[in-house]
Amino acid sequence: MSAELSETCLKTATAAKKASRELASLDTTIKDQWLLESADALIAATDEIMGANEQDLAAAPGYGLTDASIDRLRLDAGRIEGIATGLREIAALKDPIGEVLDGFTRPGGMRIEKRRVPLGVVFFIYESRPNVTADAAGICVKSGNAVILRGGKEAMHSSRAIVEILGRVAAKVGVPENAVQLVGTTDRAAVGEFLKMHELIDVTIPRGGEGLIRRVAAEATMPVIKHYDGNCHVYVDADADIEMAVNVIENSKCQRLGVCNACESLLIHEQILADAMPAIAERLASRGIEMRADERALPHIPGGVAATEEDFGTEYLGPTISIAVVDSLEQAADHIARYGSGHTEAIITSQIAAAEKFTDLIDSAAVMVNASTRFNDGGMFGLGAEIGISTDKFHARGPCGLRELTSYKYIVRGNGHLRS
């Protein structure tokens, strides 16, 4: 770690802390004006942004990016319009800051109020997707937080162009300088330096591979909002509607393969196995999914593969699913407790009592009843944009949107009250 890099990181975090104090009391109308005018400015600067993006695309093969990764990196006029739409949607959301969560008057007449406030400074580490740069900036500023963005080196030119445009609009409308900052260096040592700065940075949010997230969790000196992986389950109960089960499993697994809320593991009650498994297997096979099954499920799956112990705990992020047979709902819950990651689990059942028992037994951020695991998402929950999904229990759990980037404080109003 060079002294110059340490000094640069310190200046960035110090500037963010200063901006966060100003953002805490910034009027909603100014934040929304910034979001709306930034959306217009991004569209107006389409050629500028695409020029920067071309530099990233030209360098992408040298970073060993896959075709899918390069596609996520690519920007065109339609995708820039989508980024702008995302900012407009954030502007339309209710500002959580200043919301009174509780209020009461003590017997002596002292009034106590519990009010929602920003967390302060967010250090956000994320993958090489330029749209995330704008999304994260918008979510953080709308919730009154300054943000330090550390995107992947593969998208550096694109992200820099976007942040510069956001900064120009901020200066115009009165959003504090340095409310949104992009880490300018690709040196990985900078991440470690920021993770030491708990006096200046209030929370770190890593979004990327499990290795990155575990490194951040191990090194951070401030709270971290995170999830390591998404080994999500669908459990087909004894009284499930088979057609519903087939459709929900297909959507949970196949609607998009490489995401954290895709189904990776299927559990099926032995009483419905013979009737349901062939239909489920046929649908998954038609979508090109490899099925790795235990010894009881395997005879019902043409072309199935014998599962190993490791398969049941794997987040595949691809066209593979593990399958196990259970003798009861309780056994399904035990299996999920052993192999799951606390992200998203679903039950398919026609029995209200079974659904209620499953939701009670499962300790995950989201539990679905007769619905796809793919619904665990801020937009799908009606929360608006999200900065990530947390499997922790403190301080946020599930999709993290505006409210999850806030805390609260108590405001006490007296009239010369003294404690005896």
XYZ file of C-alpha atoms in Angstrom:
420
model
C 0.000 0.000 0.000
C 1.561 3.264 -1.140
C 1.253 6.436 0.900
C -0.271 8.149 -2.139
C -3.040 5.562 -2.445
C -3.790 5.748 1.288
C -4.039 9.526 1.087
C -6.348 9.370 -1.941
C -8.685 6.910 -0.197
C -8.719 9.032 2.948
C -9.593 12.174 0.973
C -12.415 10.350 -0.785
C -13.929 9.021 2.442
C -13.531 12.362 4.237
C -15.279 14.161 1.391
C -18.086 11.599 1.457
C -18.559 12.096 5.199
C -18.872 15.839 4.720
C -21.383 15.342 1.923
C -23.414 12.909 4.040
C -23.961 15.548 6.724
C -25.379 17.913 4.111
C -27.475 15.184 2.478
C -29.128 14.297 5.781
C -31.189 17.486 5.658
C -31.454 17.939 1.897
C -34.992 18.658 0.746
C -36.756 15.880 -1.143
C -37.541 18.197 -4.046
C -33.828 18.768 -4.674
C -33.057 15.036 -4.580
C -35.893 14.320 -6.986
C -34.859 17.179 -9.274
C -31.362 15.699 -9.391
C -32.720 12.264 -10.271
C -35.022 13.556 -13.014
C -32.516 15.944 -14.563
C -29.805 13.284 -14.367
C -32.068 10.935 -16.299
C -32.488 13.542 -19.034
C -28.767 14.336 -19.012
C -27.808 10.686 -19.447
C -30.015 10.363 -22.506
C -28.660 13.629 -23.915
C -25.135 12.262 -23.424
C -25.838 8.903 -25.103
C -23.000 9.331 -27.606
C -20.561 10.325 -24.848
C -21.490 7.315 -22.721
C -21.385 4.887 -25.637
C -17.959 6.204 -26.601
C -16.686 5.436 -23.106
C -18.394 2.051 -23.217
C -16.605 1.217 -26.467
C -13.300 1.584 -24.628
C -14.466 -0.933 -22.031
C -15.705 -3.346 -24.682
C -12.421 -3.122 -26.559
C -10.524 -4.088 -23.406
C -12.975 -6.813 -22.327
C -11.306 -9.783 -24.086
C -8.074 -8.964 -22.283
C -9.864 -9.398 -18.964
C -11.099 -12.835 -19.971
C -14.784 -11.881 -19.883
C -17.298 -14.402 -21.168
C -19.757 -13.529 -23.927
C -22.491 -13.192 -21.288
C -20.338 -10.824 -19.210
C -19.522 -8.731 -22.261
C -23.226 -8.507 -23.060
C -23.954 -7.215 -19.529
C -21.185 -4.676 -19.991
C -22.470 -3.419 -23.343
C -24.492 -0.178 -23.526
C -26.671 1.041 -26.364
C -29.323 3.738 -26.672
C -32.017 1.409 -25.340
C -30.023 0.421 -22.283
C -29.135 4.033 -21.508
C -32.842 4.829 -21.745
C -33.380 2.002 -19.244
C -30.838 3.533 -16.853
C -32.657 6.858 -17.113
C -35.990 5.147 -16.464
C -34.524 3.601 -13.323
C -33.594 7.036 -11.974
C -37.080 8.369 -12.736
C -38.595 5.435 -10.870
C -36.460 6.216 -7.819
C -37.635 9.837 -7.975
C -41.234 8.601 -7.867
C -40.642 6.666 -4.632
C -41.529 8.144 -1.275
C -38.565 9.716 0.512
C -38.051 7.709 3.722
C -36.010 10.393 5.487
C -37.860 12.198 8.254
C -40.588 9.567 8.498
C -41.868 9.321 12.078
C -41.792 5.660 13.071
C -43.258 6.169 16.521
C -44.174 8.992 18.831
C -45.471 9.236 22.372
C -45.715 11.575 25.340
C -44.331 10.643 28.727
C -46.385 11.293 31.900
C -44.399 14.443 32.658
C -45.256 15.938 29.282
C -41.984 15.175 27.520
C -42.580 14.280 23.848
C -40.466 11.493 22.297
C -40.316 10.834 18.571
C -38.560 8.049 16.656
C -37.521 9.399 13.258
C -35.968 7.746 10.195
C -32.495 9.048 9.240
C -29.815 8.103 6.661
C -27.049 5.644 7.499
C -24.442 8.178 6.338
C -21.724 6.950 3.961
C -22.140 3.800 1.877
C -19.123 2.041 0.349
C -20.555 0.002 -2.516
C -18.454 -2.648 -4.305
C -20.075 -4.164 -7.363
C -19.641 -6.078 -10.589
C -18.934 -4.735 -14.067
C -22.400 -3.526 -15.002
C -22.578 0.197 -15.827
C -26.304 0.433 -15.065
C -25.581 -0.478 -11.438
C -23.446 2.663 -11.138
C -26.453 4.906 -11.751
C -28.892 2.729 -9.781
C -26.718 2.705 -6.661
C -26.048 6.430 -6.860
C -29.753 7.147 -7.178
C -30.813 4.869 -4.317
C -28.157 6.233 -1.974
C -28.783 9.924 -2.616
C -32.580 9.543 -2.470
C -32.171 7.897 0.958
C -29.881 10.727 2.097
C -26.608 8.816 1.917
C -23.304 9.678 0.280
C -21.860 6.805 -1.729
C -18.373 5.702 -2.700
C -18.664 3.491 -5.773
C -16.058 0.841 -6.452
C -17.083 -0.835 -9.699
C -15.196 -3.458 -11.631
C -12.238 -2.364 -13.714
C -13.923 -3.820 -16.773
C -16.544 -1.022 -16.729
C -14.339 1.819 -15.501
C -14.705 4.106 -18.540
C -18.488 3.660 -18.667
C -18.932 4.196 -14.938
C -16.718 7.272 -14.961
C -18.760 8.827 -17.768
C -22.001 8.193 -15.885
C -20.693 9.578 -12.578
C -19.333 12.692 -14.288
C -22.773 13.406 -15.741
C -24.442 12.846 -12.369
C -21.899 15.226 -10.831
C -22.589 17.967 -13.351
C -26.292 17.818 -12.601
C -25.616 17.726 -8.845
C -23.635 20.963 -9.040
C -26.467 22.564 -10.992
C -29.367 21.645 -8.672
C -27.647 21.840 -5.273
C -26.865 18.253 -4.366
C -23.702 18.297 -2.219
C -20.377 17.956 -3.947
C -18.942 14.452 -3.496
C -22.339 12.924 -2.707
C -21.453 10.388 -5.420
C -17.809 9.437 -5.923
C -16.239 6.751 -8.079
C -13.030 5.146 -6.887
C -10.644 6.107 -9.670
C -8.060 3.382 -9.184
C -8.369 -0.277 -10.118
C -5.800 -1.218 -7.457
C -7.414 -3.874 -5.240
C -5.473 -2.505 -2.276
C -7.838 0.476 -2.276
C -10.699 -1.772 -1.189
C -8.755 -2.907 1.863
C -7.933 0.690 2.699
C -11.569 1.786 2.618
C -12.599 -1.218 4.725
C -10.454 0.136 7.577
C -12.268 3.492 7.669
C -15.110 2.760 10.074
C -14.953 6.293 11.447
C -15.818 7.695 8.005
C -17.778 4.906 6.285
C -20.966 3.670 7.953
C -21.740 0.557 5.916
C -20.185 -1.501 3.139
C -22.288 -3.346 0.556
C -20.431 -5.853 -1.654
C -22.190 -7.294 -4.685
C -20.347 -9.918 -6.688
C -18.764 -13.326 -6.311
C -18.654 -15.203 -3.034
C -14.873 -14.782 -2.773
C -15.156 -10.997 -2.895
C -17.962 -10.925 -0.361
C -16.123 -13.175 2.090
C -13.029 -11.009 1.781
C -15.071 -7.884 2.523
C -16.837 -9.512 5.483
C -13.482 -10.634 6.916
C -11.702 -7.288 6.514
C -14.443 -4.711 7.083
C -14.349 -2.689 10.282
C -17.878 -1.377 9.716
C -21.176 -3.268 9.253
C -21.597 -5.151 5.967
C -24.918 -5.775 4.179
C -24.475 -8.939 2.113
C -25.376 -12.407 1.013
C -22.787 -15.034 0.147
C -24.813 -17.202 -2.225
C -28.337 -18.224 -3.143
C -28.956 -21.945 -2.810
C -32.735 -21.519 -3.107
C -35.195 -24.410 -2.743
C -38.649 -25.293 -4.013
C -40.455 -27.934 -1.926
C -43.369 -29.813 -3.504
C -45.672 -30.932 -0.689
C -47.800 -34.095 -0.685
C -50.984 -32.235 -1.641
C -49.470 -29.906 -4.243
C -51.208 -29.095 -7.517
C -48.890 -30.802 -10.000
C -49.436 -28.377 -12.864
C -48.719 -25.456 -10.539
C -45.605 -27.203 -9.250
C -44.267 -27.769 -12.766
C -44.846 -24.142 -13.742
C -43.392 -22.634 -10.554
C -40.309 -24.866 -10.665
C -39.696 -24.016 -14.318
C -39.989 -20.297 -13.652
C -37.904 -20.449 -10.472
C -35.101 -22.305 -12.231
C -35.228 -21.235 -15.867
C -36.566 -17.678 -16.061
C -32.989 -16.501 -15.523
C -30.234 -18.940 -14.604
C -27.365 -16.853 -13.265
C -29.118 -14.956 -10.460
C -29.142 -15.347 -6.699
C -32.902 -16.006 -6.421
C -33.036 -18.831 -8.990
C -34.018 -22.257 -7.675
C -30.985 -24.528 -7.325
C -32.550 -27.354 -5.295
C -35.846 -29.217 -5.603
C -37.394 -31.197 -2.752
C -40.398 -33.431 -3.344
C -42.624 -35.331 -0.886
C -42.456 -39.094 -1.399
C -46.278 -39.359 -1.563
C -46.447 -37.252 -4.728
C -43.140 -38.396 -6.227
C -44.468 -40.960 -8.732
C -47.172 -38.616 -10.045
C -45.292 -35.326 -10.094
C -41.646 -36.124 -10.807
C -42.039 -37.311 -14.424
C -43.900 -34.118 -15.389
C -41.371 -31.927 -13.599
C -38.458 -33.797 -15.161
C -39.944 -33.545 -18.645
C -40.376 -29.763 -18.318
C -36.866 -29.212 -16.935
C -35.322 -31.455 -19.583
C -37.107 -29.450 -22.287
C -35.295 -26.383 -20.946
C -31.905 -28.095 -21.024
C -31.569 -28.524 -17.260
C -29.338 -31.309 -15.926
C -31.000 -33.026 -12.948
C -28.782 -34.433 -10.198
C -31.033 -36.586 -8.040
C -30.891 -38.803 -4.996
C -31.487 -42.555 -5.237
C -35.267 -42.296 -4.706
C -35.875 -39.570 -7.287
C -33.470 -40.889 -9.927
C -35.686 -43.747 -11.276
C -38.367 -41.176 -12.160
C -35.977 -38.920 -14.137
C -34.955 -40.102 -17.620
C -31.383 -39.005 -18.180
C -30.936 -37.989 -14.546
C -27.541 -38.034 -12.844
C -26.819 -39.431 -9.377
C -26.337 -36.533 -6.952
C -23.399 -36.236 -4.587
C -23.503 -34.713 -1.123
C -21.834 -31.601 -2.541
C -24.612 -31.110 -5.107
C -27.207 -30.348 -2.454
C -25.221 -27.392 -1.144
C -24.217 -25.939 -4.522
C -25.356 -22.667 -6.082
C -25.028 -23.644 -9.742
C -25.913 -20.323 -11.420
C -26.460 -22.413 -14.538
C -28.507 -25.242 -16.109
C -28.210 -27.741 -13.239
C -30.518 -28.543 -10.315
C -30.283 -30.942 -7.366
C -33.301 -33.068 -6.435
C -34.059 -34.930 -3.213
C -37.064 -36.847 -1.896
C -38.328 -36.201 1.651
C -40.852 -38.029 3.814
C -42.390 -34.971 5.440
C -42.546 -31.210 5.465
C -40.380 -31.241 8.582
C -37.741 -33.275 6.770
C -37.808 -30.723 3.940
C -37.236 -27.951 6.468
C -34.337 -29.892 7.978
C -32.774 -30.362 4.532
C -33.079 -26.631 3.816
C -31.589 -25.767 7.208
C -28.620 -28.011 6.443
C -27.894 -27.037 2.845
C -29.609 -23.689 2.280
C -28.132 -20.221 2.340
C -30.972 -18.327 4.008
C -31.951 -16.572 0.781
C -35.275 -17.743 -0.703
C -37.334 -20.912 -0.288
C -40.763 -21.870 -1.690
C -43.458 -24.412 -0.944
C -46.057 -25.684 -3.405
C -49.089 -26.911 -1.478
C -52.873 -26.815 -1.433
C -53.013 -26.988 2.364
C -53.077 -23.745 4.346
C -51.781 -25.517 7.469
C -48.777 -26.869 5.557
C -48.024 -23.443 4.128
C -48.160 -21.839 7.562
C -45.956 -24.517 9.099
C -43.390 -24.156 6.315
C -43.234 -20.379 6.711
C -42.753 -20.828 10.465
C -39.994 -23.439 10.153
C -37.944 -21.850 7.381
C -35.350 -19.288 8.478
C -34.686 -17.425 5.234
C -34.919 -13.839 4.047
C -37.987 -14.687 1.938
C -40.383 -17.638 2.003
C -42.757 -18.103 -0.936
C -46.055 -19.969 -0.894
C -47.174 -21.179 -4.334
C -44.990 -18.586 -6.030
C -41.644 -18.514 -7.831
C -38.432 -17.837 -5.933
C -37.685 -15.222 -8.610
C -40.056 -12.804 -6.867
C -37.528 -12.075 -4.111
C -36.584 -8.734 -5.619
C -37.117 -5.119 -4.606
C -39.032 -4.262 -7.754
C -41.252 -7.343 -7.515
C -41.996 -6.581 -3.859
C -43.027 -3.047 -4.760
C -40.099 -1.564 -2.866
C -38.700 0.093 -5.982
C -35.023 -0.091 -6.824
C -32.720 -2.184 -4.651
C -29.004 -2.077 -3.969
C -28.809 -5.781 -3.148
C -30.339 -8.656 -1.175
C -29.259 -9.439 2.361
C -29.380 -12.802 4.104
C -28.238 -11.245 7.374
C -30.617 -10.440 10.224
C -28.952 -7.171 11.283
C -29.532 -4.533 10.094
C -31.399 -5.407 6.891
C -32.839 -8.624 5.507
C -34.117 -9.415 2.028
C -34.250 -6.830 -0.771
C -32.466 -3.635 0.287
C -34.089 -0.491 -1.043
C -34.444 3.029 0.294
C -35.667 2.125 3.790
C -32.913 -0.452 4.269
C -30.360 2.334 3.807
C -31.732 4.165 6.831
C -31.554 3.985 10.601
C -33.439 6.039 13.164
C -32.852 8.403 16.009
C -34.928 9.660 18.912
C -35.983 13.303 19.091
C -36.933 14.333 22.620
C -38.819 17.608 23.225
C -39.129 18.948 26.718
C -39.817 22.190 28.514
C -36.956 22.419 30.969
C -37.460 18.808 32.052
C -34.985 17.572 34.648
C -34.403 14.001 35.771
C -34.768 13.486 39.506
